Amino acid sequence: MSKPRYDVVAIGNAIVDVMAPCEDELIEELDMVRGGMTLIDTDRAGELYDAMGPAREISGGSAANTLAGLSALGSQCAFIGQVAQDQLGDVFAHDIRAVGIDFDTAARAGDPPTARCLIFVSPDGQRTMNTYLGATQYLPPEALDLDVIAGGSVLFLEGYLWDPEEPRAAMRKAIDAAKAAGRQVAFTLSDPFVISRHGQDFHELIDQGKIDIIFANHLELAALTDKEDFEEGIAALAPRVPTLVVTRGPEGAVVVRGEERAEVSAEPIEEVVDTTGAGDLFAAGFLHAFVREEPLEKCLRLGAIAAAEIISHYGARPEVDLQALAEKKLG
């Protein structure tokens, strides 16, 4: 097997985040699910945007955020995702390349426009996301560069993108290409609503041995296993997947790999400003250490460090030198 060109290659939504602080009363007034992620259409996107206060536009998308964290830590990465030939598509492409990530997926002509996520941030840092998928849900299998996929030590797949038909087919093709090249496949479950729609698919992928690493939070674990008790959920899923990583917010995270199990507490921070991207950056820290064959506890620690940095400010991209921060925290 040839030496990987990339540490991680990711397939995910190419989205520009539009973020604004708000009071909880506005969440109720607009009939949004506090702390959740809701898919919206063009009309709803216009309604919510009009209701937002002063906002910041930051390139986002779950898997793209993970790669940004990985790149900041020193990993070599490539991203595959669909934007449109429009201003936000140009913003996304510029931003992701500017942080050292290879991105060569051709922009799509015509409608729909590039995806955007309208994020309302409550005073306690909780984020309520409303996603207009636009062009990102039209990533076709033929857009994949199979040499890039085969060149990644880990193929990282974003669960959110499993919902639309075209990218689902593209990700199935990518899994086969990665497996044929002897690479590992990581899958982040993204949200309980994705599991409610496609849980059977995920169980089949697991049982077919096509997923090597699963990233989930405690709610997603419960949704996939039908076990409300955390430890029962771990016991149900861990024997079926080579590596299971589960986060629990302030309670830290757990990883199980075969007979090995490690746990860490959340990193302490002065104030939670915005939880957007916490899970994405946790995956970044974990994978950066994992592909370097570090001990599982160190993988978790680095994930917790990256997640803590991201929730200390607005936006899902690092604002400090993550490499220096990791060296300081880990010694």
Coordinates of C-alpha atoms in Angstrom, one line a residue:
M1 CA 0.0 0.0 0.0
S2 CA 1.4 3.4 -1.0
K3 CA 2.1 6.1 1.5
P4 CA -0.9 8.4 1.9
R5 CA -0.7 11.9 0.2
Y6 CA -3.2 13.2 2.7
D7 CA -3.9 12.6 6.4
V8 CA -7.7 13.1 5.8
V9 CA -9.9 13.5 2.8
A10 CA -13.4 14.7 3.6
I11 CA -16.7 14.8 1.7
G12 CA -19.2 17.2 3.1
N13 CA -21.5 20.1 2.7
A14 CA -19.9 23.3 1.2
I15 CA -21.8 25.9 3.3
V16 CA -21.3 29.5 4.2
D17 CA -22.4 30.1 7.8
V18 CA -24.3 33.3 8.6
M19 CA -24.2 33.8 12.4
A20 CA -25.9 36.3 14.7
P21 CA -26.5 36.5 18.4
C22 CA -30.1 36.5 19.6
E23 CA -32.3 36.2 22.7
D24 CA -34.2 32.9 23.4
E25 CA -37.5 34.7 22.9
L26 CA -36.7 35.1 19.2
I27 CA -36.1 31.4 18.9
E28 CA -39.6 30.8 20.2
E29 CA -41.1 33.6 18.2
L30 CA -39.7 32.1 14.9
D31 CA -40.8 28.6 15.9
M32 CA -37.3 27.2 15.7
V33 CA -35.9 24.1 17.5
R34 CA -33.5 25.5 20.1
G35 CA -30.1 23.8 19.7
G36 CA -31.1 21.8 16.7
M37 CA -30.5 21.8 12.9
T38 CA -33.4 22.2 10.6
L39 CA -33.4 22.0 6.8
I40 CA -35.2 25.0 5.2
D41 CA -36.4 26.1 1.8
T42 CA -35.8 29.3 0.0
D43 CA -38.8 31.2 1.5
R44 CA -37.9 30.2 5.0
A45 CA -34.3 31.2 4.5
G46 CA -35.5 34.6 3.5
E47 CA -37.8 34.9 6.5
L48 CA -35.1 33.9 9.0
Y49 CA -32.4 36.1 7.4
D50 CA -34.7 39.1 7.6
A51 CA -35.2 38.4 11.3
M52 CA -31.5 38.2 12.1
G53 CA -29.5 40.9 13.8
P54 CA -26.1 42.0 12.5
A55 CA -24.4 38.9 11.2
R56 CA -21.0 37.4 10.3
E57 CA -20.4 35.3 7.2
I58 CA -17.9 32.5 7.8
S59 CA -17.3 29.5 5.5
G60 CA -18.5 26.4 7.3
G61 CA -20.0 23.0 6.8
S62 CA -19.3 20.2 9.3
A63 CA -16.6 18.3 7.5
A64 CA -15.0 21.4 6.1
N65 CA -14.8 22.7 9.7
T66 CA -13.1 19.5 10.8
L67 CA -10.5 19.9 8.0
A68 CA -9.9 23.5 9.0
G69 CA -9.0 22.2 12.4
L70 CA -6.9 19.4 11.1
S71 CA -5.0 21.8 8.8
A72 CA -4.4 24.2 11.7
L73 CA -2.9 21.3 13.6
G74 CA -0.5 20.5 10.7
S75 CA -2.4 17.8 8.9
Q76 CA -2.5 17.6 5.1
C77 CA -6.1 17.5 3.9
A78 CA -8.4 17.6 0.8
F79 CA -12.1 18.5 0.6
I80 CA -14.8 17.4 -1.8
G81 CA -18.0 19.3 -1.9
Q82 CA -20.3 21.2 -4.2
V83 CA -20.7 25.0 -4.6
A84 CA -22.4 27.1 -7.2
Q85 CA -20.8 29.6 -9.6
D86 CA -21.8 32.6 -7.4
Q87 CA -20.4 34.9 -4.8
L88 CA -20.8 32.6 -1.8
G89 CA -19.3 29.8 -3.8
D90 CA -16.2 32.0 -4.4
V91 CA -16.1 32.9 -0.7
F92 CA -16.2 29.2 0.3
A93 CA -13.5 28.1 -2.2
H94 CA -11.2 31.0 -1.2
D95 CA -11.6 30.4 2.5
I96 CA -10.9 26.7 2.5
R97 CA -7.9 27.0 0.2
A98 CA -6.6 29.9 2.3
V99 CA -6.2 27.5 5.3
G100 CA -4.1 25.1 3.2
I101 CA -6.8 22.6 2.2
D102 CA -6.9 21.2 -1.4
F103 CA -10.3 21.8 -3.0
D104 CA -10.8 21.1 -6.6
T105 CA -14.4 20.2 -7.1
A106 CA -15.8 22.2 -10.0
A107 CA -18.4 24.8 -9.2
R108 CA -21.9 24.0 -10.5
A109 CA -23.5 26.4 -13.0
G110 CA -27.0 27.8 -12.6
D111 CA -29.5 27.4 -9.7
P112 CA -29.7 26.6 -6.9
P113 CA -27.1 28.9 -5.3
T114 CA -24.4 27.9 -2.8
A115 CA -25.6 26.6 0.5
R116 CA -25.9 28.7 3.6
C117 CA -26.6 28.0 7.3
L118 CA -28.4 30.7 9.3
I119 CA -27.2 30.3 12.9
F120 CA -28.9 32.0 15.8
V121 CA -26.6 32.0 18.9
S122 CA -28.4 32.2 22.3
P123 CA -26.9 34.0 25.3
D124 CA -25.6 30.7 26.7
G125 CA -23.7 29.9 23.5
Q126 CA -26.2 27.4 22.2
R127 CA -26.6 27.5 18.5
T128 CA -29.8 27.0 16.5
M129 CA -29.1 26.1 12.9
N130 CA -31.3 26.5 9.8
T131 CA -29.7 25.1 6.7
Y132 CA -30.5 25.9 3.1
L133 CA -28.7 23.2 1.2
G134 CA -28.8 24.7 -2.3
A135 CA -26.0 23.5 -4.6
T136 CA -24.3 21.3 -2.0
Q137 CA -27.0 18.6 -2.3
Y138 CA -26.2 18.1 -6.0
L139 CA -22.7 16.6 -5.6
P140 CA -22.7 13.8 -8.3
P141 CA -20.5 10.7 -8.1
E142 CA -18.7 11.8 -11.3
A143 CA -17.4 14.8 -9.4
L144 CA -15.2 12.6 -7.3
D145 CA -11.4 12.4 -7.9
L146 CA -10.8 8.8 -6.9
D147 CA -7.0 9.3 -6.8
V148 CA -7.5 12.0 -4.1
I149 CA -9.8 9.6 -2.1
A150 CA -7.3 6.7 -2.5
G151 CA -4.5 9.1 -1.4
G152 CA -6.0 9.8 2.1
S153 CA -5.1 7.9 5.2
V154 CA -8.7 8.4 6.3
L155 CA -11.8 9.2 4.3
F156 CA -14.1 11.3 6.5
L157 CA -17.8 11.5 5.6
E158 CA -20.3 14.0 6.9
G159 CA -23.7 12.4 7.9
Y160 CA -25.6 15.5 7.0
L161 CA -24.7 15.0 3.3
W162 CA -26.2 11.4 3.4
D163 CA -29.7 12.9 3.1
P164 CA -29.7 14.0 -0.6
E165 CA -29.7 11.3 -3.2
E166 CA -26.7 12.4 -5.4
P167 CA -24.1 12.9 -2.7
R168 CA -25.3 9.7 -1.0
A169 CA -24.4 7.9 -4.2
A170 CA -21.1 9.8 -4.3
M171 CA -20.2 8.8 -0.8
R172 CA -21.0 5.1 -1.4
K173 CA -18.6 5.3 -4.4
A174 CA -16.0 7.0 -2.3
I175 CA -16.3 4.4 0.5
D176 CA -15.6 1.6 -2.1
A177 CA -12.6 3.6 -3.5
A178 CA -11.1 4.1 -0.1
K179 CA -11.6 0.5 0.9
A180 CA -10.1 -0.7 -2.3
A181 CA -7.0 1.4 -1.5
G182 CA -6.7 0.0 2.0
R183 CA -7.7 3.2 3.7
Q184 CA -9.9 3.8 6.8
V185 CA -13.4 5.3 6.6
A186 CA -14.7 7.6 9.3
F187 CA -18.3 8.6 9.5
T188 CA -19.8 11.4 11.7
L189 CA -23.5 10.8 12.4
S190 CA -24.1 14.6 12.5
D191 CA -27.7 14.8 14.0
P192 CA -30.5 12.5 15.3
F193 CA -32.7 13.6 12.4
V194 CA -30.2 12.1 9.9
I195 CA -30.4 8.8 11.8
S196 CA -34.2 8.9 11.9
R197 CA -34.2 9.1 8.1
H198 CA -31.2 6.8 7.2
G199 CA -30.4 4.7 10.3
Q200 CA -31.0 1.5 8.3
D201 CA -28.3 2.6 5.8
F202 CA -25.9 3.3 8.6
H203 CA -26.5 -0.1 10.2
E204 CA -25.9 -1.8 6.9
L205 CA -22.7 0.0 6.3
I206 CA -21.5 -1.0 9.8
D207 CA -22.5 -4.6 9.3
Q208 CA -20.8 -4.7 5.9
G209 CA -17.5 -3.6 7.6
K210 CA -17.4 -0.3 5.5
I211 CA -17.1 2.0 8.5
D212 CA -13.9 2.0 10.6
I213 CA -14.5 5.0 12.9
I214 CA -17.8 6.4 14.0
F215 CA -18.1 9.9 15.6
A216 CA -21.3 10.5 17.6
N217 CA -22.6 12.6 20.4
H218 CA -24.7 11.0 23.2
L219 CA -28.0 11.9 21.5
E220 CA -26.9 10.4 18.2
L221 CA -25.7 7.3 20.0
A222 CA -29.1 6.9 21.6
A223 CA -30.9 7.4 18.2
L224 CA -28.8 4.8 16.4
T225 CA -28.9 2.2 19.1
D226 CA -32.4 2.8 20.6
K227 CA -30.7 2.9 24.0
E228 CA -31.4 5.9 26.2
D229 CA -28.8 4.8 28.8
F230 CA -25.3 5.9 27.6
E231 CA -23.4 2.8 28.7
E232 CA -26.0 0.6 27.1
G233 CA -25.6 2.5 23.9
I234 CA -21.8 2.1 24.0
A235 CA -22.2 -1.6 24.7
A236 CA -24.6 -2.1 21.8
L237 CA -22.5 -0.2 19.2
A238 CA -18.8 -0.6 20.2
P239 CA -18.5 -4.3 19.3
R240 CA -19.8 -3.6 15.8
V241 CA -17.3 -0.9 14.8
P242 CA -13.5 -0.9 15.0
T243 CA -13.4 2.5 16.7
L244 CA -16.3 4.3 18.4
V245 CA -15.9 7.9 19.6
V246 CA -18.7 9.5 21.6
T247 CA -18.8 13.0 22.9
R248 CA -21.0 14.2 25.9
G249 CA -20.5 18.0 25.9
P250 CA -19.4 19.2 29.3
E251 CA -19.1 15.6 30.5
G252 CA -16.2 14.9 28.1
A253 CA -15.8 12.0 25.6
V254 CA -15.2 8.3 25.4
V255 CA -13.5 6.1 22.8
V256 CA -13.7 2.3 22.5
R257 CA -11.4 0.3 20.2
G258 CA -11.7 -3.4 20.7
E259 CA -10.8 -4.1 24.3
E260 CA -9.4 -0.6 24.7
R261 CA -11.4 2.2 26.3
A262 CA -10.4 5.7 27.2
E263 CA -12.2 8.7 28.6
V264 CA -11.5 12.4 29.1
S265 CA -13.2 15.3 30.8
A266 CA -14.1 18.4 28.8
E267 CA -11.3 21.1 28.8
P268 CA -12.2 23.9 31.2
I269 CA -12.8 27.3 29.7
E270 CA -13.8 30.7 31.1
E271 CA -17.0 31.2 29.1
V272 CA -19.0 29.2 26.5
V273 CA -19.6 31.8 23.7
D274 CA -20.8 29.6 20.8
T275 CA -21.0 25.8 20.5
T276 CA -21.1 25.9 16.7
G277 CA -18.5 23.4 15.5
A278 CA -17.6 21.9 18.8
G279 CA -18.1 18.3 17.5
D280 CA -16.4 19.2 14.2
L281 CA -13.2 20.4 16.0
F282 CA -13.3 17.5 18.4
A283 CA -13.1 15.2 15.4
A284 CA -10.2 17.3 14.0
G285 CA -8.1 16.9 17.1
F286 CA -8.9 13.3 17.5
L287 CA -8.1 12.4 13.9
H288 CA -4.9 14.4 13.8
A289 CA -3.5 12.3 16.7
F290 CA -5.2 9.1 15.5
V291 CA -3.5 9.0 12.0
R292 CA -0.2 9.5 13.9
E293 CA -1.0 6.4 15.9
E294 CA -1.0 8.3 19.2
P295 CA -2.6 6.6 22.3
L296 CA -6.4 6.8 22.4
E297 CA -6.4 9.1 25.5
K298 CA -4.1 11.6 23.7
C299 CA -6.5 11.5 20.7
L300 CA -9.3 12.4 23.0
R301 CA -7.4 15.1 24.8
L302 CA -6.4 16.8 21.6
G303 CA -10.1 16.6 20.5
A304 CA -11.2 18.2 23.7
I305 CA -8.6 20.9 23.4
A306 CA -9.6 21.8 19.9
A307 CA -13.3 21.8 20.9
A308 CA -12.7 24.1 23.9
E309 CA -11.0 26.6 21.7
I310 CA -13.8 26.7 19.2
I311 CA -16.6 27.2 21.8
S312 CA -14.7 30.2 23.3
H313 CA -15.6 32.5 20.4
Y314 CA -18.1 32.9 17.5
G315 CA -17.6 30.7 14.5
A316 CA -16.5 27.2 13.8
R317 CA -12.9 27.9 12.6
P318 CA -9.9 28.2 15.0
E319 CA -8.9 31.7 16.0
V320 CA -5.6 30.8 17.8
D321 CA -2.6 28.7 16.8
L322 CA -3.9 25.2 17.5
Q323 CA -0.5 23.6 17.2
A324 CA 1.0 26.0 19.9
L325 CA -2.1 25.5 22.1
A326 CA -1.8 21.7 21.8
E327 CA 1.9 21.8 22.7
K328 CA 1.2 23.9 25.7
K329 CA -1.7 21.7 26.9
L330 CA -0.2 18.3 26.1
G331 CA 3.5 19.1 26.9

